[in-house]
DNA sequence: TCGCGCACGGTAAACGATTTCTACGATCGG
DNA sequence: CCGATCGTAGAAATCGTTTACCGTGCGCGA
């Protein structure tokens, strides 16, 4: 009853305030507020709870984190939070992890190595308990090296790393085999009689693009079909890119089917084909990848590879929960499946 | 079992470690790391920087926040982060605010009052510097009262509140007049000759739904058209809801146009109409609201009201920056515009 | 020559929690 | 009847920073 400091704007309600009102020590208040195992008499507990209620006390998580060395936060890195793919994934993650009292920092790297690194450092500074790589890695040597150092540092301090994408960072992971899924779609097309299959690539600086590309080549090889560069074009994972790439392929190569390595590009391809007098799927079939919500409502309902985005997030959260609880866990593997709609049929005779 | 504290495989690198290595006091290290105005000799500074670099020192933001009472974080509440509307908005916010060193906590309330409150409390506990309501409020009395208490508490401690939606919470705001924008689309339809206009409502427990509804009624009144309940149905802001609502309206009322109060429902409506033998727009026109990325690639390219989602986020961030810098600011007002595509034409003769 | 201001650096008190250690009565087994 | 144990509560150290407050030593104007 002697402590007087500068008359701050408005007193923050701290343990001390509650302690004074309830006429107990801060230790006691802390014990009841944090459900400590240290016994507190029922009567005292009630007094404390009442005081806390009266003052609208909310324990300061920052202070708490400082001493417990657990912030109850998770940092998530995506490429673009406005992309429904990542939105779904983050949602799965959040829905599952929030029950454990964890909160999410989300950061969009915008596919920029600098920016991803900046966020990595920030998350480290904020002492997140876990780091989640929801976005594919970028193809850049300096960046890779730096990511490795940062993640190493982070883990050596007890942080945990979770990878939900084609990212090279070491750590626990929920795997989705992009190569296999891509190959499966090629098989599906070949099985239906297609021999000249166009392929629309994602941006070359994304690991996931390359993995899908590899899946495509391998499947072709396995099916004894040759890889024709004229049938391959880059579409930057965007609708516009898909339009351009589709027209390029169709004019250079006469494909009977075009396989876009994501749905956005597939939608662009369909629109471009339609606008240029091709019938889809009668003249040329189009397949996509992702199965985004609107794939079903594309100009022609899209046959595509379903990526279980929400589940990737959700499984990630479950993994996280178990790791944080100290259990031994194994990586999770999820697979895609082909969703048949109307954009793929047998090639014209 | 072993729920021990820091599994600290290695010492966390703190100011102290750096200080020891550079052979100075922690105060000095702090001063150079935080670019304090307190002078530090060039030679000393270099030694400190070197030591910090060598150890990979990253100042602990939590500790820093504790003493400065500024966490450099912002809490954002949305309904559903997988909804591109919120994705865009959050992106605008993030793109702009990150330069100032702020990080975002994002939380999806899932349109659940309890959940929104839970996040509000959590953000408070994490001492966010600002609270952003990116999602429309919910219509629930208890919840409103509680939000008011919490926000009041938050602000009395110096927190700032920003509203980017139809949310009643007091605070600075970026306004988008949903009533006016809805009315504008009605005018557009009436101007083209439509007299019997169907309307698909959003979920009734969302303030934004009611605002759009009001805009619809008012415009009808202004144009001397009567409000026919048979032409109005609820579509819960989803594709499926849009399908159902459209079929209900069309079978009960014989509209020449259907105005869905968001694009997702409009897309559902178009698909349902098409699948049931109606031609769009020849038999019935369909209008949407939002202008989401894929509106252009709907089965019939959608005529809709453009909501400048990204800009709402961006302007919000700019406002925030200025408020945090202590400037006096005024609310921002953004307006929608009608994007004409192919789903609306004059009614059949 | 004196005194003052300035550049520079250290000491220690916060910030708001958790947790270890200590204290002290009451109960209880031997 | 005494020491051990238990239930309960407070004191104080601690987490990693920032920052107010002091001390130096030095240059310089009067």
Short mmCIF file of N, CA and C in Angstrom, two decimals, chain A residues 203-323:
data_model
loop_
_atom_site.label_atom_id
_atom_site.label_comp_id
_atom_site.label_asym_id
_atom_site.label_seq_id
_atom_site.Cartn_x
_atom_site.Cartn_y
_atom_site.Cartn_z
N UNK A 203 3.67 -21.41 -62.14
CA UNK A 203 4.89 -20.60 -62.19
C UNK A 203 6.12 -21.44 -61.84
N UNK A 204 7.17 -21.32 -62.60
CA UNK A 204 8.33 -22.18 -62.44
C UNK A 204 9.11 -21.96 -61.15
N UNK A 205 8.85 -20.85 -60.47
CA UNK A 205 9.59 -20.62 -59.24
C UNK A 205 8.90 -21.22 -58.01
N UNK A 206 7.87 -22.01 -58.27
CA UNK A 206 7.17 -22.68 -57.16
C UNK A 206 7.46 -24.17 -57.21
N UNK A 207 7.84 -24.71 -56.10
CA UNK A 207 8.16 -26.13 -56.06
C UNK A 207 6.99 -26.98 -56.51
N UNK A 208 5.81 -26.61 -56.08
CA UNK A 208 4.65 -27.41 -56.43
C UNK A 208 4.45 -27.51 -57.94
N UNK A 209 4.77 -26.45 -58.64
CA UNK A 209 4.64 -26.48 -60.11
C UNK A 209 5.52 -27.58 -60.68
N UNK A 210 6.72 -27.60 -60.18
CA UNK A 210 7.67 -28.58 -60.70
C UNK A 210 7.27 -30.00 -60.36
N UNK A 211 6.73 -30.17 -59.17
CA UNK A 211 6.30 -31.51 -58.82
C UNK A 211 5.17 -31.99 -59.73
N UNK A 212 4.24 -31.10 -60.00
CA UNK A 212 3.14 -31.51 -60.89
C UNK A 212 3.67 -31.77 -62.30
N UNK A 213 4.59 -30.96 -62.70
CA UNK A 213 5.19 -31.16 -64.01
C UNK A 213 5.86 -32.53 -64.09
N UNK A 214 6.60 -32.85 -63.06
CA UNK A 214 7.26 -34.16 -63.02
C UNK A 214 6.26 -35.30 -63.09
N UNK A 215 5.18 -35.14 -62.35
CA UNK A 215 4.14 -36.16 -62.36
C UNK A 215 3.61 -36.37 -63.77
N UNK A 216 3.47 -35.27 -64.45
CA UNK A 216 2.97 -35.34 -65.82
C UNK A 216 3.93 -36.10 -66.73
N UNK A 217 5.19 -35.74 -66.67
CA UNK A 217 6.19 -36.39 -67.53
C UNK A 217 6.31 -37.88 -67.22
N UNK A 218 6.34 -38.17 -65.94
CA UNK A 218 6.50 -39.57 -65.56
C UNK A 218 5.36 -40.43 -66.04
N UNK A 219 4.16 -39.91 -65.91
CA UNK A 219 2.99 -40.68 -66.32
C UNK A 219 3.04 -40.93 -67.82
N UNK A 220 3.42 -39.89 -68.54
CA UNK A 220 3.53 -40.03 -69.99
C UNK A 220 4.49 -41.16 -70.32
N UNK A 221 5.62 -41.10 -69.66
CA UNK A 221 6.65 -42.10 -69.88
C UNK A 221 6.11 -43.50 -69.59
N UNK A 222 5.48 -43.59 -68.45
CA UNK A 222 4.95 -44.88 -68.04
C UNK A 222 3.96 -45.41 -69.08
N UNK A 223 3.21 -44.47 -69.67
CA UNK A 223 2.22 -44.90 -70.66
C UNK A 223 2.81 -44.91 -72.06
N UNK A 224 4.10 -44.76 -72.15
CA UNK A 224 4.79 -44.83 -73.43
C UNK A 224 4.35 -43.76 -74.42
N UNK A 225 4.10 -42.59 -73.88
CA UNK A 225 3.76 -41.49 -74.78
C UNK A 225 4.92 -40.51 -74.72
N UNK A 226 5.14 -39.82 -75.82
CA UNK A 226 6.27 -38.91 -75.80
C UNK A 226 5.86 -37.54 -75.25
N UNK A 227 6.84 -36.87 -74.70
CA UNK A 227 6.62 -35.55 -74.11
C UNK A 227 6.89 -34.52 -75.19
N UNK A 228 5.85 -33.82 -75.59
CA UNK A 228 6.01 -32.85 -76.67
C UNK A 228 5.97 -31.42 -76.12
N UNK A 229 7.11 -30.74 -76.15
CA UNK A 229 7.19 -29.38 -75.58
C UNK A 229 6.17 -28.42 -76.19
N UNK A 230 5.74 -28.68 -77.37
CA UNK A 230 4.76 -27.79 -78.00
C UNK A 230 3.42 -27.88 -77.29
N UNK A 231 3.23 -28.94 -76.55
CA UNK A 231 1.96 -29.12 -75.86
C UNK A 231 2.01 -28.62 -74.41
N UNK A 232 3.12 -27.97 -74.07
CA UNK A 232 3.26 -27.52 -72.70
C UNK A 232 3.44 -26.00 -72.66
N UNK A 233 2.69 -25.34 -71.79
CA UNK A 233 2.84 -23.88 -71.68
C UNK A 233 2.67 -23.45 -70.23
N UNK A 234 3.15 -22.28 -69.94
CA UNK A 234 3.13 -21.79 -68.57
C UNK A 234 1.92 -20.89 -68.36
N UNK A 235 1.23 -21.07 -67.27
CA UNK A 235 0.02 -20.30 -67.06
C UNK A 235 -0.06 -19.58 -65.73
N UNK A 236 1.04 -19.59 -65.00
CA UNK A 236 1.17 -18.82 -63.76
C UNK A 236 0.04 -19.00 -62.74
N UNK A 237 -0.64 -20.11 -62.81
CA UNK A 237 -1.71 -20.42 -61.83
C UNK A 237 -2.86 -19.42 -61.84
N UNK A 238 -2.99 -18.62 -62.89
CA UNK A 238 -4.08 -17.64 -62.91
C UNK A 238 -5.04 -17.88 -64.08
N UNK A 239 -6.20 -17.29 -63.98
CA UNK A 239 -7.18 -17.45 -65.05
C UNK A 239 -6.64 -16.92 -66.37
N UNK A 240 -6.12 -15.72 -66.31
CA UNK A 240 -5.58 -15.12 -67.54
C UNK A 240 -4.47 -15.97 -68.12
N UNK A 241 -3.60 -16.44 -67.25
CA UNK A 241 -2.51 -17.30 -67.69
C UNK A 241 -3.06 -18.56 -68.36
N UNK A 242 -4.11 -19.07 -67.81
CA UNK A 242 -4.72 -20.27 -68.38
C UNK A 242 -5.26 -20.02 -69.77
N UNK A 243 -5.87 -18.87 -69.94
CA UNK A 243 -6.38 -18.49 -71.26
C UNK A 243 -5.26 -18.49 -72.29
N UNK A 244 -4.24 -17.74 -71.97
CA UNK A 244 -3.11 -17.60 -72.90
C UNK A 244 -2.50 -18.95 -73.22
N UNK A 245 -2.22 -19.70 -72.17
CA UNK A 245 -1.55 -20.98 -72.36
C UNK A 245 -2.39 -21.92 -73.22
N UNK A 246 -3.69 -21.93 -72.96
CA UNK A 246 -4.55 -22.83 -73.72
C UNK A 246 -4.50 -22.48 -75.20
N UNK A 247 -4.59 -21.21 -75.52
CA UNK A 247 -4.59 -20.83 -76.93
C UNK A 247 -3.26 -21.16 -77.59
N UNK A 248 -2.21 -20.98 -76.82
CA UNK A 248 -0.89 -21.29 -77.35
C UNK A 248 -0.78 -22.79 -77.69
N UNK A 249 -1.22 -23.60 -76.75
CA UNK A 249 -1.12 -25.05 -76.95
C UNK A 249 -1.97 -25.51 -78.12
N UNK A 250 -3.17 -24.99 -78.18
CA UNK A 250 -4.11 -25.43 -79.18
C UNK A 250 -3.66 -25.04 -80.59
N UNK A 251 -2.98 -23.90 -80.66
CA UNK A 251 -2.58 -23.48 -82.00
C UNK A 251 -1.26 -24.13 -82.40
N UNK A 252 -0.47 -24.51 -81.43
CA UNK A 252 0.81 -25.12 -81.77
C UNK A 252 0.72 -26.64 -81.87
N UNK A 253 -0.23 -27.22 -81.15
CA UNK A 253 -0.12 -28.67 -81.06
C UNK A 253 -1.29 -29.56 -81.36
N UNK A 254 -2.48 -29.05 -81.51
CA UNK A 254 -3.63 -29.90 -81.77
C UNK A 254 -3.86 -30.99 -80.74
N UNK A 255 -4.03 -30.62 -79.51
CA UNK A 255 -4.29 -31.60 -78.45
C UNK A 255 -5.75 -32.03 -78.48
N UNK A 256 -6.01 -33.20 -77.93
CA UNK A 256 -7.42 -33.60 -77.77
C UNK A 256 -7.86 -33.29 -76.34
N UNK A 257 -6.88 -33.05 -75.47
CA UNK A 257 -7.21 -32.69 -74.09
C UNK A 257 -6.16 -31.73 -73.55
N UNK A 258 -6.61 -30.88 -72.65
CA UNK A 258 -5.66 -29.99 -72.00
C UNK A 258 -5.81 -30.19 -70.49
N UNK A 259 -4.69 -30.42 -69.85
CA UNK A 259 -4.68 -30.65 -68.41
C UNK A 259 -4.01 -29.43 -67.77
N UNK A 260 -4.80 -28.65 -67.06
CA UNK A 260 -4.25 -27.46 -66.41
C UNK A 260 -3.87 -27.85 -64.99
N UNK A 261 -2.71 -27.41 -64.53
CA UNK A 261 -2.26 -27.88 -63.22
C UNK A 261 -2.87 -27.12 -62.05
N UNK A 262 -3.85 -26.25 -62.32
CA UNK A 262 -4.79 -25.88 -61.25
C UNK A 262 -6.13 -25.45 -61.87
N UNK A 263 -7.12 -25.35 -61.04
CA UNK A 263 -8.46 -25.10 -61.55
C UNK A 263 -8.63 -23.72 -62.17
N UNK A 264 -7.99 -22.75 -61.55
CA UNK A 264 -8.10 -21.40 -62.08
C UNK A 264 -7.68 -21.37 -63.55
N UNK A 265 -6.55 -22.00 -63.84
CA UNK A 265 -6.07 -22.03 -65.22
C UNK A 265 -7.01 -22.83 -66.10
N UNK A 266 -7.58 -23.88 -65.53
CA UNK A 266 -8.51 -24.70 -66.31
C UNK A 266 -9.74 -23.87 -66.70
N UNK A 267 -10.20 -23.09 -65.75
CA UNK A 267 -11.35 -22.24 -66.04
C UNK A 267 -11.02 -21.23 -67.13
N UNK A 268 -9.84 -20.65 -67.03
CA UNK A 268 -9.40 -19.72 -68.07
C UNK A 268 -9.34 -20.44 -69.42
N UNK A 269 -8.82 -21.65 -69.40
CA UNK A 269 -8.68 -22.41 -70.63
C UNK A 269 -10.05 -22.67 -71.26
N UNK A 270 -10.98 -23.08 -70.45
CA UNK A 270 -12.32 -23.36 -70.98
C UNK A 270 -12.91 -22.11 -71.61
N UNK A 271 -12.83 -21.03 -70.88
CA UNK A 271 -13.39 -19.79 -71.41
C UNK A 271 -12.74 -19.40 -72.73
N UNK A 272 -11.43 -19.49 -72.80
CA UNK A 272 -10.72 -19.12 -74.02
C UNK A 272 -11.12 -20.03 -75.17
N UNK A 273 -11.18 -21.31 -74.89
CA UNK A 273 -11.54 -22.28 -75.93
C UNK A 273 -12.94 -21.96 -76.45
N UNK A 274 -13.87 -21.80 -75.52
CA UNK A 274 -15.25 -21.49 -75.89
C UNK A 274 -15.31 -20.23 -76.74
N UNK A 275 -14.63 -19.20 -76.27
CA UNK A 275 -14.67 -17.93 -76.98
C UNK A 275 -14.04 -18.00 -78.35
N UNK A 276 -13.21 -19.03 -78.57
CA UNK A 276 -12.57 -19.15 -79.87
C UNK A 276 -13.19 -20.24 -80.74
N UNK A 277 -14.39 -20.61 -80.40
CA UNK A 277 -15.12 -21.51 -81.26
C UNK A 277 -14.87 -23.00 -81.06
N UNK A 278 -14.09 -23.35 -80.09
CA UNK A 278 -13.93 -24.78 -79.81
C UNK A 278 -15.06 -25.21 -78.89
N UNK A 279 -15.50 -26.42 -79.04
CA UNK A 279 -16.48 -26.92 -78.10
C UNK A 279 -15.75 -27.70 -77.01
N UNK A 280 -16.20 -27.46 -75.76
CA UNK A 280 -15.63 -28.21 -74.64
C UNK A 280 -16.77 -29.00 -74.04
N UNK A 281 -16.65 -30.30 -73.93
CA UNK A 281 -15.46 -31.12 -74.17
C UNK A 281 -15.45 -31.78 -75.55
N UNK A 282 -16.45 -31.52 -76.39
CA UNK A 282 -16.51 -32.27 -77.64
C UNK A 282 -15.25 -32.17 -78.50
N UNK A 283 -14.75 -30.95 -78.68
CA UNK A 283 -13.54 -30.79 -79.50
C UNK A 283 -12.27 -31.01 -78.67
N UNK A 284 -12.28 -30.43 -77.49
CA UNK A 284 -11.13 -30.65 -76.61
C UNK A 284 -11.59 -30.73 -75.15
N UNK A 285 -11.09 -31.75 -74.50
CA UNK A 285 -11.41 -31.93 -73.09
C UNK A 285 -10.49 -31.05 -72.25
N UNK A 286 -10.98 -30.68 -71.08
CA UNK A 286 -10.14 -29.88 -70.18
C UNK A 286 -10.22 -30.47 -68.77
N UNK A 287 -9.07 -30.65 -68.15
CA UNK A 287 -9.05 -31.16 -66.78
C UNK A 287 -8.32 -30.16 -65.89
N UNK A 288 -8.70 -30.14 -64.65
CA UNK A 288 -8.08 -29.20 -63.71
C UNK A 288 -7.43 -29.90 -62.54
N UNK A 289 -7.08 -29.11 -61.54
CA UNK A 289 -6.41 -29.65 -60.36
C UNK A 289 -6.73 -28.76 -59.17
N UNK A 290 -7.27 -29.33 -58.12
CA UNK A 290 -7.57 -28.65 -56.85
C UNK A 290 -8.99 -28.96 -56.38
N UNK A 291 -9.92 -28.88 -57.36
CA UNK A 291 -11.33 -28.95 -57.02
C UNK A 291 -11.73 -27.86 -56.06
N UNK A 292 -11.54 -26.66 -56.51
CA UNK A 292 -12.00 -25.55 -55.69
C UNK A 292 -13.52 -25.51 -55.69
N UNK A 293 -14.05 -24.81 -54.74
CA UNK A 293 -15.50 -24.73 -54.58
C UNK A 293 -16.23 -24.48 -55.89
N UNK A 294 -15.68 -23.60 -56.70
CA UNK A 294 -16.42 -23.20 -57.89
C UNK A 294 -16.14 -24.05 -59.13
N UNK A 295 -15.33 -25.09 -58.99
CA UNK A 295 -15.03 -25.94 -60.14
C UNK A 295 -16.31 -26.48 -60.74
N UNK A 296 -17.23 -26.75 -59.88
CA UNK A 296 -18.51 -27.30 -60.32
C UNK A 296 -19.32 -26.27 -61.11
N UNK A 297 -19.01 -25.01 -60.89
CA UNK A 297 -19.79 -23.95 -61.52
C UNK A 297 -19.02 -23.20 -62.59
N UNK A 298 -17.99 -23.85 -63.09
CA UNK A 298 -17.24 -23.26 -64.19
C UNK A 298 -18.14 -23.24 -65.42
N UNK A 299 -17.75 -22.54 -66.45
CA UNK A 299 -18.57 -22.49 -67.67
C UNK A 299 -18.96 -23.90 -68.12
N UNK A 300 -18.03 -24.82 -68.03
CA UNK A 300 -18.37 -26.24 -68.17
C UNK A 300 -17.90 -26.90 -66.87
N UNK A 301 -18.80 -27.57 -66.19
CA UNK A 301 -18.41 -28.18 -64.91
C UNK A 301 -17.14 -29.01 -65.07
N UNK A 302 -16.21 -28.75 -64.20
CA UNK A 302 -14.83 -29.20 -64.40
C UNK A 302 -14.50 -30.57 -63.81
N UNK A 303 -13.92 -31.40 -64.65
CA UNK A 303 -13.37 -32.66 -64.16
C UNK A 303 -11.98 -32.33 -63.63
N UNK A 304 -11.72 -32.75 -62.41
CA UNK A 304 -10.49 -32.26 -61.79
C UNK A 304 -9.98 -33.22 -60.71
N UNK A 305 -8.82 -32.92 -60.18
CA UNK A 305 -8.26 -33.71 -59.09
C UNK A 305 -8.63 -33.03 -57.79
N UNK A 306 -9.26 -33.74 -56.92
CA UNK A 306 -9.64 -33.12 -55.66
C UNK A 306 -8.49 -33.14 -54.67
N UNK A 307 -8.10 -31.98 -54.21
CA UNK A 307 -7.08 -31.88 -53.17
C UNK A 307 -7.83 -31.59 -51.87
N UNK A 308 -7.66 -32.40 -50.87
CA UNK A 308 -8.44 -32.24 -49.64
C UNK A 308 -7.89 -31.13 -48.76
N UNK A 309 -8.06 -29.92 -49.26
CA UNK A 309 -7.43 -28.76 -48.62
C UNK A 309 -7.80 -28.58 -47.16
N UNK A 310 -9.09 -28.58 -46.91
CA UNK A 310 -9.54 -28.38 -45.54
C UNK A 310 -8.94 -29.45 -44.63
N UNK A 311 -8.96 -30.67 -45.12
CA UNK A 311 -8.42 -31.77 -44.31
C UNK A 311 -6.92 -31.66 -44.08
N UNK A 312 -6.24 -31.12 -45.04
CA UNK A 312 -4.80 -30.95 -44.85
C UNK A 312 -4.59 -30.05 -43.64
N UNK A 313 -5.36 -28.97 -43.59
CA UNK A 313 -5.25 -28.06 -42.46
C UNK A 313 -5.66 -28.75 -41.17
N UNK A 314 -6.75 -29.45 -41.26
CA UNK A 314 -7.29 -30.09 -40.08
C UNK A 314 -6.34 -31.16 -39.54
N UNK A 315 -5.86 -31.99 -40.41
CA UNK A 315 -4.92 -33.04 -39.98
C UNK A 315 -3.66 -32.40 -39.41
N UNK A 316 -3.28 -31.30 -40.01
CA UNK A 316 -2.11 -30.59 -39.50
C UNK A 316 -2.32 -30.17 -38.06
N UNK A 317 -3.49 -29.65 -37.80
CA UNK A 317 -3.80 -29.18 -36.45
C UNK A 317 -3.80 -30.35 -35.46
N UNK A 318 -4.33 -31.45 -35.91
CA UNK A 318 -4.38 -32.62 -35.03
C UNK A 318 -2.97 -33.10 -34.71
N UNK A 319 -2.15 -33.10 -35.74
CA UNK A 319 -0.75 -33.48 -35.55
C UNK A 319 -0.11 -32.53 -34.53
N UNK A 320 -0.34 -31.27 -34.75
CA UNK A 320 0.22 -30.24 -33.89
C UNK A 320 -0.18 -30.47 -32.44
N UNK A 321 -1.44 -30.70 -32.26
CA UNK A 321 -1.95 -30.90 -30.92
C UNK A 321 -1.21 -32.03 -30.23
N UNK A 322 -1.02 -33.10 -30.98
CA UNK A 322 -0.37 -34.26 -30.38
C UNK A 322 1.10 -33.99 -30.10
N UNK A 323 1.73 -33.32 -31.03
CA UNK A 323 3.15 -33.01 -30.81
C UNK A 323 3.32 -32.11 -29.59
#
